[in-house]
mmCIF file of C-alpha atoms in Angstrom:
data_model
loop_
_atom_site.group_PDB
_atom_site.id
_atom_site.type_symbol
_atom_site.label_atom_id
_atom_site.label_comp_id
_atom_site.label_asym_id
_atom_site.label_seq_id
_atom_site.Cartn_x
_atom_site.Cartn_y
_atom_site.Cartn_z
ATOM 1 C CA UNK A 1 -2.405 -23.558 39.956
ATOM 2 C CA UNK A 2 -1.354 -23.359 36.043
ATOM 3 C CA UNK A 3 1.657 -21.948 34.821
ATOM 4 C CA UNK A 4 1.541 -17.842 34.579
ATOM 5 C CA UNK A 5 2.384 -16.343 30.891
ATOM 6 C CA UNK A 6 2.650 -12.242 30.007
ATOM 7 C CA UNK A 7 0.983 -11.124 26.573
ATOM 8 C CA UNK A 8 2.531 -8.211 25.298
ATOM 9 C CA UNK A 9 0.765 -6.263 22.307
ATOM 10 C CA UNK A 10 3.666 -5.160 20.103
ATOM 11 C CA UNK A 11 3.043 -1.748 18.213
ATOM 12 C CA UNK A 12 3.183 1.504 20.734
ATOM 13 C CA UNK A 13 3.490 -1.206 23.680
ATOM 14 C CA UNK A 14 6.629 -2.876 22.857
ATOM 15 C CA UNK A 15 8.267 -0.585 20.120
ATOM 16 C CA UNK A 16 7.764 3.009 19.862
ATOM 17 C CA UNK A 17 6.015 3.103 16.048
ATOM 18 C CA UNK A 18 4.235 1.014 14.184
ATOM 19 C CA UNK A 19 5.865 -2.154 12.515
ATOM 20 C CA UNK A 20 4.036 -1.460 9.246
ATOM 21 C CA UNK A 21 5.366 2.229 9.837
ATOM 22 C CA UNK A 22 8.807 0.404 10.043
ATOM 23 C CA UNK A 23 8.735 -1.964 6.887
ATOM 24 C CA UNK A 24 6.550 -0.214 4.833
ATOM 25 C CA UNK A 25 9.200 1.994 3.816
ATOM 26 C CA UNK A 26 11.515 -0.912 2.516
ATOM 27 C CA UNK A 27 8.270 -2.600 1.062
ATOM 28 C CA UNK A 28 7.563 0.361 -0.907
ATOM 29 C CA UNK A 29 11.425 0.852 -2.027
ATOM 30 C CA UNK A 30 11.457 -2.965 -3.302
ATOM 31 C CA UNK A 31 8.352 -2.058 -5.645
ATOM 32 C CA UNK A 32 5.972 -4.070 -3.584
ATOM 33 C CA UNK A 33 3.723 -1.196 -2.880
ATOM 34 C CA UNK A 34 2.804 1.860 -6.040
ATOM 35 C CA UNK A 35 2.095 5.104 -5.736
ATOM 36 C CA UNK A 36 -1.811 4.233 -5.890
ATOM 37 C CA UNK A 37 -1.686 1.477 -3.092
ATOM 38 C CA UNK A 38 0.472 4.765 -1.018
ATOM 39 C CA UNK A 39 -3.514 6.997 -1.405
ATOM 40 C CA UNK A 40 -5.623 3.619 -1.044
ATOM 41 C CA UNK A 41 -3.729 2.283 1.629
ATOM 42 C CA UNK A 42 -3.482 5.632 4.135
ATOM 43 C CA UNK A 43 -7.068 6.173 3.521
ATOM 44 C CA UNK A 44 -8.148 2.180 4.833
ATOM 45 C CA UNK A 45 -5.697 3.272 7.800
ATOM 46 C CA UNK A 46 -7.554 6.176 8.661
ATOM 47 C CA UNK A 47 -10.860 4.142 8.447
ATOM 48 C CA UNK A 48 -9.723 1.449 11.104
ATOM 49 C CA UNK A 49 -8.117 4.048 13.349
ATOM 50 C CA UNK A 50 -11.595 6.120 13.292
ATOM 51 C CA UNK A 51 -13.548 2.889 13.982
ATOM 52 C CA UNK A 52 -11.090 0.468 14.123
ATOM 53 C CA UNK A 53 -12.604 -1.572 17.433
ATOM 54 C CA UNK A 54 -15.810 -2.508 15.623
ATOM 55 C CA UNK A 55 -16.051 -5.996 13.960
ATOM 56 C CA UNK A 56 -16.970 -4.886 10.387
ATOM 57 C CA UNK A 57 -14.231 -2.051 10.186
ATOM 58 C CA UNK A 58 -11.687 -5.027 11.367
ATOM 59 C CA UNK A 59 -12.833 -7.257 8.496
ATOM 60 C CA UNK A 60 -12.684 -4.283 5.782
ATOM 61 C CA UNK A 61 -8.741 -3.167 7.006
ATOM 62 C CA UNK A 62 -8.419 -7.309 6.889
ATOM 63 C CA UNK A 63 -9.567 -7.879 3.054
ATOM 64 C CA UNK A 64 -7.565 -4.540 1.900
ATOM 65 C CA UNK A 65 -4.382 -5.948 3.273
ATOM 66 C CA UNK A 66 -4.771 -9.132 1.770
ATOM 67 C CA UNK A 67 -5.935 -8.194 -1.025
ATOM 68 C CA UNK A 68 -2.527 -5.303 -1.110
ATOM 69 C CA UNK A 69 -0.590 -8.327 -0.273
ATOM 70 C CA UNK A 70 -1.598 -10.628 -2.747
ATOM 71 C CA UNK A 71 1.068 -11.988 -4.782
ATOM 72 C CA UNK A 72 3.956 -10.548 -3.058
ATOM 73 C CA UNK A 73 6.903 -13.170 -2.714
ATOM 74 C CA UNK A 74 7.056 -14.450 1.081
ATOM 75 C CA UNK A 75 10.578 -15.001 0.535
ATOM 76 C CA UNK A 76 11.426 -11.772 -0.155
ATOM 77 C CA UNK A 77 9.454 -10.033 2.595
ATOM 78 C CA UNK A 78 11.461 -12.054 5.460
ATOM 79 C CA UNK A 79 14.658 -10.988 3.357
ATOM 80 C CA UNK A 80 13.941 -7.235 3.619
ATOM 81 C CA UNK A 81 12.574 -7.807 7.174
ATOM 82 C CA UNK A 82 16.060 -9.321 7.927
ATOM 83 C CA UNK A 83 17.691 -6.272 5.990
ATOM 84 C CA UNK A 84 16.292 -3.971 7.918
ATOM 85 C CA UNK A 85 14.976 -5.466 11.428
ATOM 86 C CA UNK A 86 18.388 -3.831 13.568
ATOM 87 C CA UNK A 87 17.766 -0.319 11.666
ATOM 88 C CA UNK A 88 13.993 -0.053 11.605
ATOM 89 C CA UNK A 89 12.822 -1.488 14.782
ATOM 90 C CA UNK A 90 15.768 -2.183 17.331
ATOM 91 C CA UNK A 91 16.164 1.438 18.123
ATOM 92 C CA UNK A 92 12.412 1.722 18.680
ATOM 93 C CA UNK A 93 12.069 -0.714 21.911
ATOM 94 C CA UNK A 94 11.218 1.113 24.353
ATOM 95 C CA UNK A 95 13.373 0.275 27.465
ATOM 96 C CA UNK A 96 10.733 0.341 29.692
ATOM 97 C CA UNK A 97 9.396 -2.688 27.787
ATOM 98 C CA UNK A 98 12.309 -4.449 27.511
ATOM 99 C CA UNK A 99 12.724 -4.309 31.077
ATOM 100 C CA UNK A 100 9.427 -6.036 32.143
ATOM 101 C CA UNK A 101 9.768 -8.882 29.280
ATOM 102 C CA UNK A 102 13.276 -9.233 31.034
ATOM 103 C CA UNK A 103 11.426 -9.432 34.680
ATOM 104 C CA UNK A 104 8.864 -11.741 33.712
ATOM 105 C CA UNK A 105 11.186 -14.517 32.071
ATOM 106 C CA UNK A 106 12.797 -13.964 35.192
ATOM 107 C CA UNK A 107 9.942 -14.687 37.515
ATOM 108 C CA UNK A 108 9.534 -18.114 34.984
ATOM 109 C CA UNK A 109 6.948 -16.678 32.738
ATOM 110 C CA UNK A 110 6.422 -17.141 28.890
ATOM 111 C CA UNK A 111 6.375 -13.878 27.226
ATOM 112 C CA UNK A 112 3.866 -13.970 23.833
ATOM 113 C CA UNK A 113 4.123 -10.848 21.108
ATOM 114 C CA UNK A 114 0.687 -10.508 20.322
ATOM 115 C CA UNK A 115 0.251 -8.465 17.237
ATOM 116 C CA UNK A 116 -2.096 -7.371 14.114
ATOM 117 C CA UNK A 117 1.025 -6.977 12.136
ATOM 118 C CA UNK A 118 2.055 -10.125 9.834
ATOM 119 C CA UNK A 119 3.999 -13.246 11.282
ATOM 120 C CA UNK A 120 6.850 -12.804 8.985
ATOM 121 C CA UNK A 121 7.818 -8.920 10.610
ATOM 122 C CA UNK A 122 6.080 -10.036 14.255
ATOM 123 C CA UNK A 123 8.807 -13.345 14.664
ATOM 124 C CA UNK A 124 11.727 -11.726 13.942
ATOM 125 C CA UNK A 125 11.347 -8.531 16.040
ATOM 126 C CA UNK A 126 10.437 -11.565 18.604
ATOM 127 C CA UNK A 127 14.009 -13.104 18.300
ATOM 128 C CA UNK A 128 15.467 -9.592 18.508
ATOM 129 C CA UNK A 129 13.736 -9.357 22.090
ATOM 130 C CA UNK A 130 14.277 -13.318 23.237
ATOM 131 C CA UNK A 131 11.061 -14.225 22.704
ATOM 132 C CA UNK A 132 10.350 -17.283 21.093
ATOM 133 C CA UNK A 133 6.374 -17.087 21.329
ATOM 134 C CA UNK A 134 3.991 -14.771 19.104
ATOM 135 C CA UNK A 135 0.541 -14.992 17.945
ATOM 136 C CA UNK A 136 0.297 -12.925 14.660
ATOM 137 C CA UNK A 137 -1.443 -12.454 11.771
ATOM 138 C CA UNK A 138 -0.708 -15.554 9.143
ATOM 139 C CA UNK A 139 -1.400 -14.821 5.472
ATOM 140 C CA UNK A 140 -2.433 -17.731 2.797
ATOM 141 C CA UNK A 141 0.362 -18.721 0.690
ATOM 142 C CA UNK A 142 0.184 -20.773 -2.646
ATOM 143 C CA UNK A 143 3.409 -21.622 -4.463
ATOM 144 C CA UNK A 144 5.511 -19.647 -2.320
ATOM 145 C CA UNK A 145 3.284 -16.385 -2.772
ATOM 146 C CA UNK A 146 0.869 -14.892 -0.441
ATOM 147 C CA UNK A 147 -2.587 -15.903 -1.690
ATOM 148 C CA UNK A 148 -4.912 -12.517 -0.716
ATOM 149 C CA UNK A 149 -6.522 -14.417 2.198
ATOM 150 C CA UNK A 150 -5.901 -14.508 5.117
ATOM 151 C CA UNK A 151 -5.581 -18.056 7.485
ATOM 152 C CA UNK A 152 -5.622 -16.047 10.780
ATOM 153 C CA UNK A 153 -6.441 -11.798 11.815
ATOM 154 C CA UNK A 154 -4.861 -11.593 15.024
ATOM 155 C CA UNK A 155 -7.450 -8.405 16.247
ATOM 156 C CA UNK A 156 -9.738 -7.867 18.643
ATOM 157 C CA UNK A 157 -11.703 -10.762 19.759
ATOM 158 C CA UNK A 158 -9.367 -13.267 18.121
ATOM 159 C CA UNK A 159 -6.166 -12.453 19.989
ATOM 160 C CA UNK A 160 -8.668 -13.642 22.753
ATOM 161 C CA UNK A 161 -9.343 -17.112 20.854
ATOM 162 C CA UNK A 162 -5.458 -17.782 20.480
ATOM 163 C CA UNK A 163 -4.524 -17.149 23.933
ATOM 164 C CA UNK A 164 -7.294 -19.286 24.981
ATOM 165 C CA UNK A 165 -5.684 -22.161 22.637
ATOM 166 C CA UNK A 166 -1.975 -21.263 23.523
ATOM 167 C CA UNK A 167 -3.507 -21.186 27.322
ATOM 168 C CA UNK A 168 -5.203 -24.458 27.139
ATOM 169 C CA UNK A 169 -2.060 -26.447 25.429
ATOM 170 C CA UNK A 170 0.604 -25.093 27.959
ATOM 171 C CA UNK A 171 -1.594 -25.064 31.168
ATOM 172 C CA UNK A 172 -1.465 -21.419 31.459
ATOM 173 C CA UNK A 173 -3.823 -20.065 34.457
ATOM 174 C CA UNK A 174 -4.747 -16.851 32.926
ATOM 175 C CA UNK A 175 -6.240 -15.381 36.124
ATOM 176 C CA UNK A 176 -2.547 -15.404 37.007
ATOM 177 C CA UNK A 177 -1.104 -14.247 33.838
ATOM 178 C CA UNK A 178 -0.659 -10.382 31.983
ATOM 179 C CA UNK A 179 -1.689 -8.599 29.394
ATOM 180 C CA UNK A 180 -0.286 -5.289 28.287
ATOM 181 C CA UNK A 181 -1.728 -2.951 25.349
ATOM 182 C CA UNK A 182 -1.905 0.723 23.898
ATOM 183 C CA UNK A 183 -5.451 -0.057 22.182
ATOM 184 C CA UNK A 184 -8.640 -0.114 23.052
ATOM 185 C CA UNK A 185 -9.358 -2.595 20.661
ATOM 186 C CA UNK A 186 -7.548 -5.039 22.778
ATOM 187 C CA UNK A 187 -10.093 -4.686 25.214
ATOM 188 C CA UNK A 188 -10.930 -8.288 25.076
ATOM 189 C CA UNK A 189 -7.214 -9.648 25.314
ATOM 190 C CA UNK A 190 -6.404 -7.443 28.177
ATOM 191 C CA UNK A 191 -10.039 -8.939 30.100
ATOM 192 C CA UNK A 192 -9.129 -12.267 29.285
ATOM 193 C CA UNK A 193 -6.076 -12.257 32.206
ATOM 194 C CA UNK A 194 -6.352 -11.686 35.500
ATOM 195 C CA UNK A 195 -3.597 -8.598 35.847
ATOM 196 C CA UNK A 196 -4.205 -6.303 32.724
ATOM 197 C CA UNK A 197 -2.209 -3.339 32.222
ATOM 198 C CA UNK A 198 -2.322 -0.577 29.610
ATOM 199 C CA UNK A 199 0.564 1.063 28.127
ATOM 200 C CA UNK A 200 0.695 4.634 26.703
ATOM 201 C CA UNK A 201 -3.154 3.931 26.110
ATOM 202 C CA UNK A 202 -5.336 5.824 23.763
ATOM 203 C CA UNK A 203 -8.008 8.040 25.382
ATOM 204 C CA UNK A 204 -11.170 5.257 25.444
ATOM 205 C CA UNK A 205 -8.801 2.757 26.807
ATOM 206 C CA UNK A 206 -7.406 5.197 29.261
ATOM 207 C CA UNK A 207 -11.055 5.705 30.663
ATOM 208 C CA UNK A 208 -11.212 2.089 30.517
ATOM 209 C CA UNK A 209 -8.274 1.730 32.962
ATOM 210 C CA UNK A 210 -9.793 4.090 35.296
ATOM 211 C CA UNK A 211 -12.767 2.282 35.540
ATOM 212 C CA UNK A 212 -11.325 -1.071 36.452
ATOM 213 C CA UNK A 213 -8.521 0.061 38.209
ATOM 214 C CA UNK A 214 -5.919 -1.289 36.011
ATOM 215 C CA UNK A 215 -2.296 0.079 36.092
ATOM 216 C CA UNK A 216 -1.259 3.197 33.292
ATOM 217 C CA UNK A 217 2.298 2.688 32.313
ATOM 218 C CA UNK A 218 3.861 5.222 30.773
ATOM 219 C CA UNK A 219 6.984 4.057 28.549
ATOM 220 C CA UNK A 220 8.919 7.307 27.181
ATOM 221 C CA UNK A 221 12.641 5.965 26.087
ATOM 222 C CA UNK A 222 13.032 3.766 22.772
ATOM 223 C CA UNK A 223 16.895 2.517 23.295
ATOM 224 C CA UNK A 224 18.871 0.701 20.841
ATOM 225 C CA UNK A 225 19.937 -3.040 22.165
ATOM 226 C CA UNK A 226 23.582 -2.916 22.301
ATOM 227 C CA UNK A 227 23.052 0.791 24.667
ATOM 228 C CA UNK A 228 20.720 -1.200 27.233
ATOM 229 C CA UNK A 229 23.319 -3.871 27.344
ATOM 230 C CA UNK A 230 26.065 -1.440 27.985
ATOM 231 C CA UNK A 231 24.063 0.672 30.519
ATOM 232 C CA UNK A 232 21.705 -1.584 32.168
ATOM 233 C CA UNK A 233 19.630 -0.887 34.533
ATOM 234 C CA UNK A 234 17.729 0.899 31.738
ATOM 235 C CA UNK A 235 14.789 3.093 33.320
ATOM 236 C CA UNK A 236 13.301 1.102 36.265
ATOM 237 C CA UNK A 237 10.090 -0.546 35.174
ATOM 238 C CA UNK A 238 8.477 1.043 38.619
ATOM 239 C CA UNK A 239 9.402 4.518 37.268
ATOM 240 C CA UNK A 240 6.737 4.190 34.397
ATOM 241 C CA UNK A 241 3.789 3.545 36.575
ATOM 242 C CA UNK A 242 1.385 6.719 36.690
ATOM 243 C CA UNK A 243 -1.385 4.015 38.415
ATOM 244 C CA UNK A 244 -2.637 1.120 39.415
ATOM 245 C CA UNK A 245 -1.712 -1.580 15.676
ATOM 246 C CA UNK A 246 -2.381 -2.652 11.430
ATOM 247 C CA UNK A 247 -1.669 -2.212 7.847
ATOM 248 C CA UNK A 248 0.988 -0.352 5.819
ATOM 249 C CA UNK A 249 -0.748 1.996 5.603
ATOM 250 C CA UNK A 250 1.091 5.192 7.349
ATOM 251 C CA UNK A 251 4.595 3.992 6.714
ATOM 252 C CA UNK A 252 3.663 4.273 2.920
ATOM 253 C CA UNK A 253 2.006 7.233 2.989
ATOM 254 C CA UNK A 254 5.395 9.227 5.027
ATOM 255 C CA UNK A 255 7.341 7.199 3.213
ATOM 256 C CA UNK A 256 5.912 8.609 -0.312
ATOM 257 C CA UNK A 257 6.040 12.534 1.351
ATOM 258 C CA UNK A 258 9.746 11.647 2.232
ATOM 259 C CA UNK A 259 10.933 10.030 -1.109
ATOM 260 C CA UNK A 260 9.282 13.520 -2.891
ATOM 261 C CA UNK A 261 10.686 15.994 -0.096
ATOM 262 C CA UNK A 262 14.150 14.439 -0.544
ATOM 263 C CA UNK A 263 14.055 14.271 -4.473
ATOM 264 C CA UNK A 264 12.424 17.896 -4.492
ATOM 265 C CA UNK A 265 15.331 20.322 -6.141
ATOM 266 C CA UNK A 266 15.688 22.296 -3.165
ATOM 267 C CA UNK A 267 16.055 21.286 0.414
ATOM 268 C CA UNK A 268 12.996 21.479 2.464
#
């Protein structure tokens, strides 16, 4: 027998929003995203979350965000990820999750984010959670700058390709490892283990669950760090059992409605 590993999907799974939700905000207050990306961008989102599990859909949300991304400074997007990782994602981790990462490490497991969203926001929110292993998107860089293409899409069937390579260099048995998702479009990452569950899962992946008889887990409380320190145990990772994400896209577009609502000259 290999050793065992847990791969954790990070958007809706681990935190309670989106990461792009998170930093897009930031991104668009440091000028990296315009008014015009803000209509392009929640429009591309849309498009990937209406058909977002076929292949071609994947590659079109893929070339937009590269293309969106191109010439940004990598530099400064770790700075305002750094900025802004304790206020924008730390009170979004859902206890529930926090709690399992916690029980696996315990039980002698490596715990891998696996995530759509870019390395530079995925590693960091990693750290935050003491895990030192993700698989991520990775974006072309040239001189310090992101290129507009893109090394590695960490979606759908190639989540499945780098957990077979992280599997295969550790000695991981996956028929003894876990996977845990919201998406259906991690279909093939959560078949790929032998003890899939789904988390807070969207209606095809619900049915999905049903059919194989893979546990629902329900996580309901995002608390802040320092709170599950100070109250620990959290919410009993038992209690969430009911049975046995990508792009900027959203986080610009509220982001845009909440910039005009708050500079509008009377309160909402």
């Amino acid at each position: 027998m290999g050793r065992s590993a847990a791969f954790f999907d990070l958007d809706k799974t681990v935190i309670a929003k989106s990461s792009a939700l998170a930093f897009g905000r930031p991104f668009y207050r440091d000028g990296l995203i315009t008014r015009r990306d803000v209509v392009k961008s929640a429009y591309a989102q849309l498009m990937f979350r209406l058909g977002g599990t076929d292949e071609q859909t994947m590659a079109r949300t893929r070339d937009y965000l590269a293309a969106l991304c191109k010439g940004w400074q990598v530099e400064q997007v770790r700075q305002i990820v750094a900025e802004t990782l304790h206020e924008l994602i730390n009170p979004y981790v859902y206890a529930e999750a926090a709690a399992l990462i916690e029980e696996h490490q315990a039980a002698g497991r490596d715990v891998v984010l696996v995530s759509a969203s870019g390395e530079e926001m995925v590693r960091p929110i990693g750290v935050l959670l003491g895990i030192t292993d993700v698989i991520a998107t990775r974006m072309g860089v040239v001189d310090g700058r992101y290129s507009g293409e893109v090394e590695f899409y960490a979606a759908g069937p190639s989540k499945v390709d780098a957990v077979g390579e992280l599997a295969a260099e550790r000695g991981y048995d996956l028929a003894d490892s876990y996977a845990y998702s919201d998406s259906y479009s991690d279909r093939p990452l959560l078949e790929c283990v032998g003890h899939p569950s789904v988390v807070n899962p969207d209606r095809q992946l619900r049915r999905l669950a049903v059919e194989n008889s893979w546990p629902v887990l329900e996580f309901r409380h995002p608390i802040p760090l320092g709170r599950r320190l100070r109250e620990r145990p959290a919410v009993p990772v038992a209690a969430a059992a009911l049975g046995v994400g990508v792009g900027v896209a959203i986080g610009i577009a509220w982001y845009g409605r909440h910039r005009r609502t708050r500079t509008a000259p009377a309160p909402a």
